[in-house]
Backbone as a printed PyTorch tensor [residue, N CA C, xyz], in Angstrom:
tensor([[[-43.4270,  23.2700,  26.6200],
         [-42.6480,  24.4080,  26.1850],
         [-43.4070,  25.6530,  26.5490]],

        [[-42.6290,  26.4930,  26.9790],
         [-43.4400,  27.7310,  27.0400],
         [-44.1980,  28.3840,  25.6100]],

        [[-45.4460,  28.1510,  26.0760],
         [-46.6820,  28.3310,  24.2920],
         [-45.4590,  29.6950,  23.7170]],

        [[-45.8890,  29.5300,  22.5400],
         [-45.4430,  30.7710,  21.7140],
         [-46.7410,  31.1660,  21.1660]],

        [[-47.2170,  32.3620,  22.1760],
         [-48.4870,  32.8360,  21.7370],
         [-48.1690,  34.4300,  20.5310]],

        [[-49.1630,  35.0620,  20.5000],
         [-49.4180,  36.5010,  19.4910],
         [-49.9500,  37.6290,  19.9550]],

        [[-49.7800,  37.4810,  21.4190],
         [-50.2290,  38.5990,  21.9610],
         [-49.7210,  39.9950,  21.5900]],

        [[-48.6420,  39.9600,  21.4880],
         [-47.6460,  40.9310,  21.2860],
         [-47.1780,  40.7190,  20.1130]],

        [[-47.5160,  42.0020,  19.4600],
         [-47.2350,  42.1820,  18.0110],
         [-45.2760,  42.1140,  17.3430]],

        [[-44.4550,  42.4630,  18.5100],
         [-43.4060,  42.2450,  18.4360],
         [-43.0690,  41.1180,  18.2610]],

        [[-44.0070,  39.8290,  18.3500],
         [-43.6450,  38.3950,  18.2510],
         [-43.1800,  38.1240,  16.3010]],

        [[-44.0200,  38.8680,  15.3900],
         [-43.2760,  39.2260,  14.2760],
         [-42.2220,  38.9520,  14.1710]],

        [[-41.2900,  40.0410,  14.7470],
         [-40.0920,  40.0750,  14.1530],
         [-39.1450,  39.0890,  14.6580]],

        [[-39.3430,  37.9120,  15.4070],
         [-39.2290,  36.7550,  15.5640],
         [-38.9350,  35.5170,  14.0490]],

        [[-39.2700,  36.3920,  13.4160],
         [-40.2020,  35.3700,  12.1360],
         [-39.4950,  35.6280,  10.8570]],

        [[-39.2640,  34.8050,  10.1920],
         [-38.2940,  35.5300,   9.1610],
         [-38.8500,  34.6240,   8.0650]],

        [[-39.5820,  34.9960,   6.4900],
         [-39.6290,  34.1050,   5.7750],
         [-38.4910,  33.9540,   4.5610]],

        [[-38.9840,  32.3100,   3.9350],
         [-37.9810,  31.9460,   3.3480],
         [-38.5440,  31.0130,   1.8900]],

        [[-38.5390,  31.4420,   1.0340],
         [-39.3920,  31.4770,  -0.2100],
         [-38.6280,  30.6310,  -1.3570]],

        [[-39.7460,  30.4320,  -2.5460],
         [-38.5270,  29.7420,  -3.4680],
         [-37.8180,  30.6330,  -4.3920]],

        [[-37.4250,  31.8370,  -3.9150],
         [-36.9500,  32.5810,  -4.7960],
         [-35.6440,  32.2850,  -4.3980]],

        [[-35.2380,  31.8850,  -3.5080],
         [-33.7990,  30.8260,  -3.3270],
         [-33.5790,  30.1380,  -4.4100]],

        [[-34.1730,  29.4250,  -5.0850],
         [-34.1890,  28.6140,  -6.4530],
         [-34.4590,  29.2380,  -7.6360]],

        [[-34.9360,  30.4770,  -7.3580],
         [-35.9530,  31.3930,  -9.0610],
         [-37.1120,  31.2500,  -8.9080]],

        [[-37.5230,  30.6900,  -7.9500],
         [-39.3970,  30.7060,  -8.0120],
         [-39.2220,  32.4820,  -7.7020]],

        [[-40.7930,  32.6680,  -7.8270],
         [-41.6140,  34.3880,  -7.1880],
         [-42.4430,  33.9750,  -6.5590]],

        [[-42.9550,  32.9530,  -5.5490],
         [-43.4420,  33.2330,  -4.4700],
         [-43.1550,  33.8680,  -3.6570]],

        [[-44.2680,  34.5490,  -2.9960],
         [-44.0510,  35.4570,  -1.5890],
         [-45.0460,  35.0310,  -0.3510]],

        [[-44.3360,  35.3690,   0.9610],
         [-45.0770,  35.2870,   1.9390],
         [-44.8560,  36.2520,   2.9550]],

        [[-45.6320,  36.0930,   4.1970],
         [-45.1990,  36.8660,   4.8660],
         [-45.6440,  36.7280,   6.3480]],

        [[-45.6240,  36.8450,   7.3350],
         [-45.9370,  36.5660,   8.6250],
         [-46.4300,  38.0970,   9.7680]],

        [[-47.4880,  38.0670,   9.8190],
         [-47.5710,  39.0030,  10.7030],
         [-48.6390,  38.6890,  12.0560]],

        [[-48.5090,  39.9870,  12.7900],
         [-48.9590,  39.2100,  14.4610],
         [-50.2760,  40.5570,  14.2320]],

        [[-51.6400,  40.3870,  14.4320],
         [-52.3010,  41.0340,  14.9340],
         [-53.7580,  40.4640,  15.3620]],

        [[-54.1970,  41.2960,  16.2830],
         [-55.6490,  40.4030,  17.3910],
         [-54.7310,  39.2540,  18.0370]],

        [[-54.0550,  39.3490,  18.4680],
         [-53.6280,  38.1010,  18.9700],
         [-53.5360,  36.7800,  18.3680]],

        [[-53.4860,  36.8230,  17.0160],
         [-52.8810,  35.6590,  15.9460],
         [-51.6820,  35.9730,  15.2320]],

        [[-50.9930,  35.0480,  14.9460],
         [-50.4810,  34.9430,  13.7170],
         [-50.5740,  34.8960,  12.7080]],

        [[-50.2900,  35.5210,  11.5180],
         [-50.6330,  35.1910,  10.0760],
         [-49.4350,  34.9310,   8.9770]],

        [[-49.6950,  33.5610,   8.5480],
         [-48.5410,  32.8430,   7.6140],
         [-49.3860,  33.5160,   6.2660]],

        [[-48.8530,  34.5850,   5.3480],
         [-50.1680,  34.7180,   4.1840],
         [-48.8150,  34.8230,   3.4250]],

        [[-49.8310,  34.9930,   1.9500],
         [-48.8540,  34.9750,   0.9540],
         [-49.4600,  34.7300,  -0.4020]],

        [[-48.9050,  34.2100,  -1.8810],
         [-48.9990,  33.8330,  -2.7470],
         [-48.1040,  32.9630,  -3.4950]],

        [[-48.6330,  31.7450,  -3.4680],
         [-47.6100,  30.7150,  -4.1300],
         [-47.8280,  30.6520,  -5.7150]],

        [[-47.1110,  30.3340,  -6.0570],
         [-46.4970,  30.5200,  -7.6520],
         [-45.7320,  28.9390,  -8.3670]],

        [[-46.1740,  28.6740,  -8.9150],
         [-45.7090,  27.3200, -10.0610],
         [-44.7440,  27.7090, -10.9170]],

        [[-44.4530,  29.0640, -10.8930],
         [-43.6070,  29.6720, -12.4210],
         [-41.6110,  29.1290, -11.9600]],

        [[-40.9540,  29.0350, -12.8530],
         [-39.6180,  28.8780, -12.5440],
         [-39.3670,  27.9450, -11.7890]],

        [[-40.0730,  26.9550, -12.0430],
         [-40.0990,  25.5430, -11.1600],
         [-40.1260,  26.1470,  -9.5900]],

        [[-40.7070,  26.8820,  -9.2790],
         [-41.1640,  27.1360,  -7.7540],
         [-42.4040,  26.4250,  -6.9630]],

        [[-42.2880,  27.1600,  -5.8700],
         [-43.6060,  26.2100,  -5.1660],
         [-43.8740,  26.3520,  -4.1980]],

        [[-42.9200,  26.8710,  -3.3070],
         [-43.1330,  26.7280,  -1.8240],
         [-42.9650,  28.2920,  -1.2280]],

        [[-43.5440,  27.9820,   0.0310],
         [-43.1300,  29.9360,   1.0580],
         [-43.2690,  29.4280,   2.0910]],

        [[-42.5230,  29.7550,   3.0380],
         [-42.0180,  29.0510,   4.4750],
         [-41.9270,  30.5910,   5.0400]],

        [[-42.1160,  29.7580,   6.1450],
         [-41.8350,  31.1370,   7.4820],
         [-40.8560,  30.3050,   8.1120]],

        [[-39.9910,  30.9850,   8.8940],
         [-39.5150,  30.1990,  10.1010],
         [-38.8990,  31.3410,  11.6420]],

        [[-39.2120,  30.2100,  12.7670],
         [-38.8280,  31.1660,  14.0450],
         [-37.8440,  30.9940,  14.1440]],

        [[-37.2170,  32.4800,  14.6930],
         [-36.3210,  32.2870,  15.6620],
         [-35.5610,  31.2340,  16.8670]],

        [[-34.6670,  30.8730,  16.4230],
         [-34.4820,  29.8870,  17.9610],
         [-35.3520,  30.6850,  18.7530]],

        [[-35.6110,  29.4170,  19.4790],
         [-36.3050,  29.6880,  21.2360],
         [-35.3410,  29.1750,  22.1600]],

        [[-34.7200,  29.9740,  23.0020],
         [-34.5580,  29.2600,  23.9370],
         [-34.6050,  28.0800,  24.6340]],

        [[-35.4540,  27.9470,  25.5130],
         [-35.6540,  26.6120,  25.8980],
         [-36.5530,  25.7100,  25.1700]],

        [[-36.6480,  25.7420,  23.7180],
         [-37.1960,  24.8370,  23.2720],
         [-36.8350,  23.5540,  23.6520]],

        [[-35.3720,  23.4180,  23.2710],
         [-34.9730,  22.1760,  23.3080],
         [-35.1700,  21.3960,  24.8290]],

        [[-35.3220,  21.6430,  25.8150],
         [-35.5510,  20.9000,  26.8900],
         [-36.6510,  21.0370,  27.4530]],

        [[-37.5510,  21.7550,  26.5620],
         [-39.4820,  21.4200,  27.0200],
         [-39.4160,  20.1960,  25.7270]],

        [[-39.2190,  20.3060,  24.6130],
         [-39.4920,  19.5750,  23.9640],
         [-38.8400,  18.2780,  23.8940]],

        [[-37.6890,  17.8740,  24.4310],
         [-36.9950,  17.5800,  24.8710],
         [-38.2470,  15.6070,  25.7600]],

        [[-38.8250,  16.3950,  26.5460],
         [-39.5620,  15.5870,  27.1580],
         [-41.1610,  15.3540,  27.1370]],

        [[-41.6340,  16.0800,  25.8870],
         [-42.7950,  16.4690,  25.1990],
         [-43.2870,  14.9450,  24.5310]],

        [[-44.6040,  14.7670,  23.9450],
         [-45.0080,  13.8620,  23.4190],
         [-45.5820,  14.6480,  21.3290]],

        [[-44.9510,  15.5930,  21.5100],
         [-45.2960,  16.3200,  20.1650],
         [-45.6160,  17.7450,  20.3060]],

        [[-46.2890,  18.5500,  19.5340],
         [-46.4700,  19.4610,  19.3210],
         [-47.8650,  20.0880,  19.4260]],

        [[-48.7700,  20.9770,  19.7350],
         [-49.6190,  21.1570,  19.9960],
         [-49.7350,  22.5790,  19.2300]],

        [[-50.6300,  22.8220,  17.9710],
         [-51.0710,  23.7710,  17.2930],
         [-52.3090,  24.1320,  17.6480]],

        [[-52.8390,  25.5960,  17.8120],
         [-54.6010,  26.1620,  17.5410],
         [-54.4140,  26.9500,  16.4640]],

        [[-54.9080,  26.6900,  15.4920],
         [-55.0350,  27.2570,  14.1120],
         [-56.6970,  27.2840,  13.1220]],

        [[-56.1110,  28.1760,  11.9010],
         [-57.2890,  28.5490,  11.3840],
         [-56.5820,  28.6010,   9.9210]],

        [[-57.1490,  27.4640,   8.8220],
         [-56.6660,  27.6110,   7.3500],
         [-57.6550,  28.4100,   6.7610]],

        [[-56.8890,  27.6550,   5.1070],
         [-58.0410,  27.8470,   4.1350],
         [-58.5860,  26.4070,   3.4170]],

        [[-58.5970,  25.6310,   3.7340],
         [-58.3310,  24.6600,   3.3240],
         [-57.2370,  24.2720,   2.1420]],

        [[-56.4150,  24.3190,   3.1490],
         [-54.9060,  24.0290,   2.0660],
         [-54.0540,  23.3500,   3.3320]],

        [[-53.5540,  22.1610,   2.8350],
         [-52.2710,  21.4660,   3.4780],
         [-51.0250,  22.4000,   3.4670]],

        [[-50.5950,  22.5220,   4.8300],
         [-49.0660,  23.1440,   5.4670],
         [-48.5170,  22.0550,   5.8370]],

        [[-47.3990,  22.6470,   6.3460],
         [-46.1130,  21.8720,   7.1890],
         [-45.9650,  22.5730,   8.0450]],

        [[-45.6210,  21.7730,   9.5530],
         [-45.4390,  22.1460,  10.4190],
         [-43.3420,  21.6360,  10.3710]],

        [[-42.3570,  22.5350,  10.5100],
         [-41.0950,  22.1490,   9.8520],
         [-40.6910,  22.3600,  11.5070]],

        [[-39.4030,  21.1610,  11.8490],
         [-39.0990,  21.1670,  12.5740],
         [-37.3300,  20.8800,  12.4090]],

        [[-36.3660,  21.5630,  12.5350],
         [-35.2720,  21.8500,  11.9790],
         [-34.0080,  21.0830,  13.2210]],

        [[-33.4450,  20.5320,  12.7860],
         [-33.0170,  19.4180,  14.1980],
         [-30.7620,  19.2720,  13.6860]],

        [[-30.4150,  19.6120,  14.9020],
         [-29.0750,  19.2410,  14.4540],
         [-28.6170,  18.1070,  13.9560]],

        [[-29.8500,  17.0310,  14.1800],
         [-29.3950,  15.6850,  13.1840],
         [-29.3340,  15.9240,  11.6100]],

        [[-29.7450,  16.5390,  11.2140],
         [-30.3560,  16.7290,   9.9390],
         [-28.9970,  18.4400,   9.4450]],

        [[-28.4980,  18.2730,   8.0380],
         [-28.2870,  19.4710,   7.5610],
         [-29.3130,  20.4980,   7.2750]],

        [[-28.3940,  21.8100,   6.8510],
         [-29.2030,  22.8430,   6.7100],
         [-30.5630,  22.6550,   5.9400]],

        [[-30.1650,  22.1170,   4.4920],
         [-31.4190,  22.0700,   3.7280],
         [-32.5260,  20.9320,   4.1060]],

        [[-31.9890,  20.5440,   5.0300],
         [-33.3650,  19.2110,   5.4970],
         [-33.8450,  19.4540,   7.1040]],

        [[-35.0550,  19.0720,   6.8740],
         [-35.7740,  19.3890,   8.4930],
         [-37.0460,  17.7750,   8.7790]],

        [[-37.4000,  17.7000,   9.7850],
         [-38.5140,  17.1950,   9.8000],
         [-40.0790,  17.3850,   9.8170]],

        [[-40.4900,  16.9390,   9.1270],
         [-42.5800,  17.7540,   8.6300],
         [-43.5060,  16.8720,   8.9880]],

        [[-44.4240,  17.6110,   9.8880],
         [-45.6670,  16.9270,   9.7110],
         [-46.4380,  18.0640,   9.0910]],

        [[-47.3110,  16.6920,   8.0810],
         [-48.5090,  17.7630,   7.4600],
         [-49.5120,  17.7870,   8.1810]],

        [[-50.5060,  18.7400,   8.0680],
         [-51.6750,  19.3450,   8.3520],
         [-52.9230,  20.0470,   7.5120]],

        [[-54.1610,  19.5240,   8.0020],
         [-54.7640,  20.4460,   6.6100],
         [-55.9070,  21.2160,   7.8740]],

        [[-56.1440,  22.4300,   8.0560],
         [-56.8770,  23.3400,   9.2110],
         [-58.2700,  23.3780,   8.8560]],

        [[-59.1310,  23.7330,   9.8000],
         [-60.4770,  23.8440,   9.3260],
         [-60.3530,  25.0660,   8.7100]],

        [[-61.5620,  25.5810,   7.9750],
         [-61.5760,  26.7070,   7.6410],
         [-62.5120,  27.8320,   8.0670]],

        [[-63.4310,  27.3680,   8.7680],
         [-64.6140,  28.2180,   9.3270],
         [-64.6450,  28.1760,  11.2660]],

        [[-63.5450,  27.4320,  11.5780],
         [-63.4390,  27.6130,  13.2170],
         [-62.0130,  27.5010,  13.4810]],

        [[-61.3250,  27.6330,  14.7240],
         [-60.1620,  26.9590,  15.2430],
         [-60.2120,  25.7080,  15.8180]],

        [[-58.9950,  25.2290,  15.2600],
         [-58.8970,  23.9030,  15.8570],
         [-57.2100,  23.3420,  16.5270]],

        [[-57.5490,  22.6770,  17.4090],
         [-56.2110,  22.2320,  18.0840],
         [-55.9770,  21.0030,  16.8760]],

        [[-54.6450,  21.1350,  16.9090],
         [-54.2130,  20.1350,  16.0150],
         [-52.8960,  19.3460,  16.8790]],

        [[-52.9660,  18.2980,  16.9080],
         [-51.7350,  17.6860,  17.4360],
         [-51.0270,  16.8900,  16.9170]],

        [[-49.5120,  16.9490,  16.9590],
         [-49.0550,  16.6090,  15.9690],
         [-47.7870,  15.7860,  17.1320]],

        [[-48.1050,  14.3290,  17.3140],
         [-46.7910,  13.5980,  17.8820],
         [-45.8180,  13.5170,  17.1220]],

        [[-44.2790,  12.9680,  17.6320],
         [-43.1220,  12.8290,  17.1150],
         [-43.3690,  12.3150,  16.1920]],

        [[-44.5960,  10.9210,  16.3540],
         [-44.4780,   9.8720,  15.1270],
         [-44.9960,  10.3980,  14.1880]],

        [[-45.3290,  11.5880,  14.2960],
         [-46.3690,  12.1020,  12.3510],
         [-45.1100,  12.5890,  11.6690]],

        [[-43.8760,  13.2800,  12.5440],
         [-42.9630,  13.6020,  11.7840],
         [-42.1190,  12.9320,  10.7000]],

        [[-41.5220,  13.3760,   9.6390],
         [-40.5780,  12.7550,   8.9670],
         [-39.9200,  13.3440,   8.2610]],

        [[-38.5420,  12.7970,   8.3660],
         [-37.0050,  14.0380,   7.5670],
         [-37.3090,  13.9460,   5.9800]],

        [[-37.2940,  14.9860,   5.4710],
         [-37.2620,  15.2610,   4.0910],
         [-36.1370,  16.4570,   3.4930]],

        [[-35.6720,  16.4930,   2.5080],
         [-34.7760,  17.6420,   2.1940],
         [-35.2020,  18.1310,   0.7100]],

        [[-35.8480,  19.3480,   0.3370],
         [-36.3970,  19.7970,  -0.3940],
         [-37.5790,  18.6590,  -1.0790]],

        [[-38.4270,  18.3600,  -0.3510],
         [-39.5740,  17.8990,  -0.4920],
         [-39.5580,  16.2900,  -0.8440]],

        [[-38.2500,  15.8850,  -0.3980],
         [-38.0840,  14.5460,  -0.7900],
         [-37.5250,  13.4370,   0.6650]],

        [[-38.6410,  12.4260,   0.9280],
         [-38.0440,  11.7940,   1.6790],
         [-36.9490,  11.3140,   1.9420]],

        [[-36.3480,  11.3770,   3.4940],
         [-34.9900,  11.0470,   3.2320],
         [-34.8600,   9.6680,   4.4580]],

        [[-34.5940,   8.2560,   3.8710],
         [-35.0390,   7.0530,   4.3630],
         [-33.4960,   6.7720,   5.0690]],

        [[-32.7010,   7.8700,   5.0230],
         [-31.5420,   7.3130,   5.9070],
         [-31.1940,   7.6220,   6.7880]],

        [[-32.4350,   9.2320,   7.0900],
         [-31.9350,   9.4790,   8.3000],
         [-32.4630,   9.6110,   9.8430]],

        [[-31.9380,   9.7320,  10.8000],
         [-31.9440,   9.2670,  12.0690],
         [-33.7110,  10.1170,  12.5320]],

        [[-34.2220,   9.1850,  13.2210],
         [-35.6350,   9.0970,  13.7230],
         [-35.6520,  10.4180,  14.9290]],

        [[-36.5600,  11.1130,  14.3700],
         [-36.5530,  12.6800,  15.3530],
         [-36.1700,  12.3450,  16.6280]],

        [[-35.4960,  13.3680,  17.2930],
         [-34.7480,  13.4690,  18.8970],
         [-35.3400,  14.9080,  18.6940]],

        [[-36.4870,  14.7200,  19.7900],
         [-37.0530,  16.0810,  20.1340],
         [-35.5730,  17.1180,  21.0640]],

        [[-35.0320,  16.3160,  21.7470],
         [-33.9240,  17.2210,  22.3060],
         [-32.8640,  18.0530,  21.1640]],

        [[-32.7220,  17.4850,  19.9790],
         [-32.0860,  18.3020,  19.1860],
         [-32.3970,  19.0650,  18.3030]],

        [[-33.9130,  19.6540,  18.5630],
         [-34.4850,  20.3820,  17.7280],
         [-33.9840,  21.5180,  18.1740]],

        [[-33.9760,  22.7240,  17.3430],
         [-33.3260,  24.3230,  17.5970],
         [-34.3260,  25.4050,  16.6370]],

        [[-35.2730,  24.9270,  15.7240],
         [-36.2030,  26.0070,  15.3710],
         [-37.4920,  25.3170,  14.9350]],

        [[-38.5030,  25.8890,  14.8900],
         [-39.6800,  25.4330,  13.7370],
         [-40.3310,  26.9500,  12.5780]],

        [[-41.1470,  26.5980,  12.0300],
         [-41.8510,  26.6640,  10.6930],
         [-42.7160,  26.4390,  10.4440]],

        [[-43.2580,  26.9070,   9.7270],
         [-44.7090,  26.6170,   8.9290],
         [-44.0590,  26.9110,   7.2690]],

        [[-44.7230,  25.9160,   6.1780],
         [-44.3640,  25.6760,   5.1520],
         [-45.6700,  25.3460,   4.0430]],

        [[-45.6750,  25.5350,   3.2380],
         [-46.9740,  25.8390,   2.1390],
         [-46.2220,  24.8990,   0.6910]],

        [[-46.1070,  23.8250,   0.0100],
         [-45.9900,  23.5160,  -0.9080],
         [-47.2010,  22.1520,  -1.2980]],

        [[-48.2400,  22.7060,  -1.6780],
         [-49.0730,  21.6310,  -2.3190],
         [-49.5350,  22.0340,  -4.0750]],

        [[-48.7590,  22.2460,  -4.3940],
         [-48.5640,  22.5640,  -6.1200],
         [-49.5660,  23.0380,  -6.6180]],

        [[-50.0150,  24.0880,  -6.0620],
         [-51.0230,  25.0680,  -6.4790],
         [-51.1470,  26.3140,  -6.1930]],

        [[-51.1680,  26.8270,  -7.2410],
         [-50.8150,  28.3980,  -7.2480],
         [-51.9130,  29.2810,  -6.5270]],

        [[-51.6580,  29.7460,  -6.2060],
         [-52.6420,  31.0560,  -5.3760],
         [-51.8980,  31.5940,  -3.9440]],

        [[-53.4330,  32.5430,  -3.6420],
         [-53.1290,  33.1350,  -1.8070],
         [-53.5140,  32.1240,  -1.1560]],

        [[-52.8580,  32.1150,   0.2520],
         [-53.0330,  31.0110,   1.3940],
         [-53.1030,  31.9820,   2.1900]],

        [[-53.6990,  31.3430,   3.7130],
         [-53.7530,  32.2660,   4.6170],
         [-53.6530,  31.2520,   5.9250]],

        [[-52.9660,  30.6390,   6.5130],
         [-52.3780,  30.3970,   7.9220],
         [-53.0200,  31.1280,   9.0690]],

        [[-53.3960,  30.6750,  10.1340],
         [-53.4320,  31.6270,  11.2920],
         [-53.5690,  31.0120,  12.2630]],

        [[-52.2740,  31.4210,  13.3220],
         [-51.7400,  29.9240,  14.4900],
         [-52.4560,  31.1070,  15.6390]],

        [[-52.9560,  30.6120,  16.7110],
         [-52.9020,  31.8260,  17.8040],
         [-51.8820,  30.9050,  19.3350]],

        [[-51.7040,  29.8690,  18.7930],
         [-50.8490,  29.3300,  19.6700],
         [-50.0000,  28.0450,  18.9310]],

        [[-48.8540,  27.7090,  19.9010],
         [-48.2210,  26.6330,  19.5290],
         [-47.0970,  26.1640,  20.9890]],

        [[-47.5900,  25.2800,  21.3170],
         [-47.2200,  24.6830,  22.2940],
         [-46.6740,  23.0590,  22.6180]],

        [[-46.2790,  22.5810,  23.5080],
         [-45.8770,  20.9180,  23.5940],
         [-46.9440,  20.3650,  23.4340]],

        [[-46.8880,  19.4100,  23.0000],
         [-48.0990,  18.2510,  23.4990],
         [-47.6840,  17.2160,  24.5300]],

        [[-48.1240,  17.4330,  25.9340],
         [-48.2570,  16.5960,  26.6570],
         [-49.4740,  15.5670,  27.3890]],

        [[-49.1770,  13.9860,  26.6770],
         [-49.7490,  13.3650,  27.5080],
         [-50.0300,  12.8390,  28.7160]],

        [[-48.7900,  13.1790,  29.3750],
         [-49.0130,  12.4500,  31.1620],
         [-49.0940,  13.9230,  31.9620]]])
Protein backbone atom coordinates (compact mmCIF):
# COMPACT_ATOMS: atom_id res chain seq x y z
CA UNK A 1 0.00 0.00 0.00
CA UNK A 2 1.21 3.27 -0.47
CA UNK A 3 2.84 3.90 3.46
CA UNK A 4 0.64 6.46 5.11
CA UNK A 5 3.42 8.46 6.45
CA UNK A 6 3.34 12.18 8.79
CA UNK A 7 5.27 14.17 6.93
CA UNK A 8 2.75 16.58 6.28
CA UNK A 9 0.92 17.96 8.97
CA UNK A 10 -2.28 18.09 6.82
CA UNK A 11 -2.29 14.24 7.18
CA UNK A 12 -4.42 15.22 10.51
CA UNK A 13 -7.27 16.14 9.13
CA UNK A 14 -7.50 12.79 7.56
CA UNK A 15 -8.27 11.51 11.08
CA UNK A 16 -11.33 11.82 12.83
CA UNK A 17 -11.76 10.49 16.48
CA UNK A 18 -14.41 8.45 17.91
CA UNK A 19 -14.82 8.08 21.73
CA UNK A 20 -17.15 6.49 24.26
CA UNK A 21 -19.06 9.40 24.64
CA UNK A 22 -21.24 7.66 21.92
CA UNK A 23 -22.42 5.56 24.92
CA UNK A 24 -21.96 8.39 27.99
CA UNK A 25 -18.45 7.59 28.67
CA UNK A 26 -15.97 11.20 28.88
CA UNK A 27 -13.14 9.91 27.34
CA UNK A 28 -11.19 12.01 25.02
CA UNK A 29 -8.66 11.69 22.37
CA UNK A 30 -7.14 13.16 19.80
CA UNK A 31 -4.76 12.71 16.81
CA UNK A 32 -2.27 15.04 15.67
CA UNK A 33 0.70 15.08 12.98
CA UNK A 34 3.95 16.82 14.07
CA UNK A 35 8.03 16.03 13.45
CA UNK A 36 6.88 13.71 11.17
CA UNK A 37 4.74 11.40 13.56
CA UNK A 38 1.56 10.81 14.44
CA UNK A 39 0.02 11.19 17.73
CA UNK A 40 -3.05 8.98 19.00
CA UNK A 41 -3.13 10.94 22.75
CA UNK A 42 -5.77 11.34 25.00
CA UNK A 43 -7.40 10.33 28.37
CA UNK A 44 -9.37 7.29 29.02
CA UNK A 45 -11.99 7.25 31.63
CA UNK A 46 -13.92 4.15 33.48
CA UNK A 47 -16.79 6.63 34.54
CA UNK A 48 -20.41 5.93 32.82
CA UNK A 49 -19.46 2.54 31.90
CA UNK A 50 -16.89 3.98 29.33
CA UNK A 51 -13.56 2.91 28.19
CA UNK A 52 -12.42 3.32 25.00
CA UNK A 53 -10.98 6.42 22.37
CA UNK A 54 -10.42 5.44 18.85
CA UNK A 55 -9.12 7.41 16.05
CA UNK A 56 -10.00 6.43 12.68
CA UNK A 57 -8.75 7.27 8.84
CA UNK A 58 -10.19 8.38 6.22
CA UNK A 59 -10.84 5.94 3.39
CA UNK A 60 -7.72 5.59 1.33
CA UNK A 61 -8.04 5.10 -1.86
CA UNK A 62 -6.25 2.36 -3.03
CA UNK A 63 -6.16 0.65 0.05
CA UNK A 64 -8.21 -1.97 -0.95
CA UNK A 65 -6.09 -3.38 -3.83
CA UNK A 66 -2.53 -2.95 -2.14
CA UNK A 67 -3.99 -4.68 0.62
CA UNK A 68 -5.86 -6.66 -1.30
CA UNK A 69 -2.60 -8.78 -2.09
CA UNK A 70 -0.60 -7.90 1.12
CA UNK A 71 0.44 -10.49 3.78
CA UNK A 72 -0.72 -7.92 6.74
CA UNK A 73 0.04 -4.77 7.96
CA UNK A 74 3.21 -3.17 8.78
CA UNK A 75 3.34 -0.49 11.79
CA UNK A 76 6.67 1.81 13.15
CA UNK A 77 5.51 3.02 16.37
CA UNK A 78 6.29 4.37 19.80
CA UNK A 79 3.84 3.59 23.11
CA UNK A 80 3.59 3.91 26.59
CA UNK A 81 3.36 0.75 27.51
CA UNK A 82 -0.28 0.24 27.05
CA UNK A 83 -2.06 -2.32 24.64
CA UNK A 84 -3.92 -0.65 21.36
CA UNK A 85 -5.79 -1.92 18.50
CA UNK A 86 -4.88 -1.75 15.31
CA UNK A 87 -9.00 -1.64 13.81
CA UNK A 88 -9.54 -2.67 10.49
CA UNK A 89 -13.19 -1.89 9.24
CA UNK A 90 -14.25 -4.35 6.28
CA UNK A 91 -17.63 -4.45 4.23
CA UNK A 92 -18.06 -7.97 5.59
CA UNK A 93 -18.67 -6.83 8.88
CA UNK A 94 -21.50 -3.96 9.97
CA UNK A 95 -20.96 -0.58 11.08
CA UNK A 96 -20.40 -1.29 14.76
CA UNK A 97 -17.96 -4.25 14.16
CA UNK A 98 -14.44 -4.23 12.61
CA UNK A 99 -11.48 -6.53 12.77
CA UNK A 100 -8.40 -6.01 15.68
CA UNK A 101 -5.19 -6.94 16.16
CA UNK A 102 -3.68 -6.09 19.46
CA UNK A 103 -0.41 -4.60 20.09
CA UNK A 104 1.56 -3.51 23.04
CA UNK A 105 4.74 -0.75 21.65
CA UNK A 106 8.00 -0.33 23.20
CA UNK A 107 8.30 2.57 25.14
CA UNK A 108 11.82 3.96 25.02
CA UNK A 109 12.55 3.24 21.04
CA UNK A 110 10.56 2.58 17.74
CA UNK A 111 9.62 -0.47 16.68
CA UNK A 112 8.20 -2.17 13.50
CA UNK A 113 5.41 -4.14 14.46
CA UNK A 114 3.78 -6.59 12.11
CA UNK A 115 0.69 -7.56 12.19
CA UNK A 116 -0.54 -10.59 9.52
CA UNK A 117 -4.18 -11.25 8.52
CA UNK A 118 -3.99 -14.16 10.97
CA UNK A 119 -3.52 -11.87 14.26
CA UNK A 120 -6.75 -10.28 13.15
CA UNK A 121 -10.19 -10.98 14.56
CA UNK A 122 -13.96 -9.57 14.12
CA UNK A 123 -15.30 -8.23 17.29
CA UNK A 124 -18.29 -5.73 17.77
CA UNK A 125 -17.97 -3.52 20.77
CA UNK A 126 -15.27 -5.48 22.37
CA UNK A 127 -16.85 -8.78 22.02
CA UNK A 128 -15.84 -11.62 19.87
CA UNK A 129 -17.85 -12.36 17.10
CA UNK A 130 -17.43 -16.39 16.21
CA UNK A 131 -19.81 -16.12 13.22
CA UNK A 132 -18.28 -14.05 11.23
CA UNK A 133 -16.54 -14.39 7.90
CA UNK A 134 -12.51 -14.70 8.14
CA UNK A 135 -10.82 -11.20 7.04
CA UNK A 136 -10.75 -10.50 3.05
CA UNK A 137 -8.05 -7.98 2.96
CA UNK A 138 -9.78 -6.86 -0.44
CA UNK A 139 -12.81 -5.63 1.45
CA UNK A 140 -11.28 -3.55 3.81
CA UNK A 141 -12.23 0.42 3.30
CA UNK A 142 -10.65 2.12 6.57
CA UNK A 143 -8.34 1.54 9.64
CA UNK A 144 -7.78 2.83 13.31
CA UNK A 145 -6.06 2.79 16.20
CA UNK A 146 -8.14 1.99 19.41
CA UNK A 147 -7.22 2.21 23.28
CA UNK A 148 -9.58 0.02 25.58
CA UNK A 149 -7.56 -1.88 28.30
CA UNK A 150 -9.73 -0.80 31.41
CA UNK A 151 -7.63 1.66 32.81
CA UNK A 152 -8.06 5.02 33.32
CA UNK A 153 -5.48 7.57 32.45
CA UNK A 154 -3.32 9.51 29.46
CA UNK A 155 -2.01 7.27 26.63
CA UNK A 156 0.16 8.40 24.08
CA UNK A 157 0.40 6.44 20.55
CA UNK A 158 2.94 7.52 18.03
CA UNK A 159 2.85 5.74 14.45
CA UNK A 160 5.48 7.50 12.01
CA UNK A 161 4.44 4.98 9.46
CA UNK A 162 1.95 2.35 8.43
CA UNK A 163 2.27 0.32 5.56
CA UNK A 164 1.54 -3.46 3.87
CA UNK A 165 3.37 -6.17 5.04
CA UNK A 166 4.91 -7.94 2.35
CA UNK A 167 6.52 -11.23 2.36
CA UNK A 168 7.52 -12.26 -1.20
Amino acid sequence: MQPIEFQDPAEATHWQAVNDDVMGGVSQSDFQVENGKGIFHGELSLENGGGFASVRRAPHPPLQQVLAVADGVRLKVRGDGRTYQLRLKSHDLDDSSAYRARFTPKTDAWETIDLPWQAFEAVCRGRLLSDAPTLDPARIHRLGFLIADRRAGTFRLEVSRIESLNSH
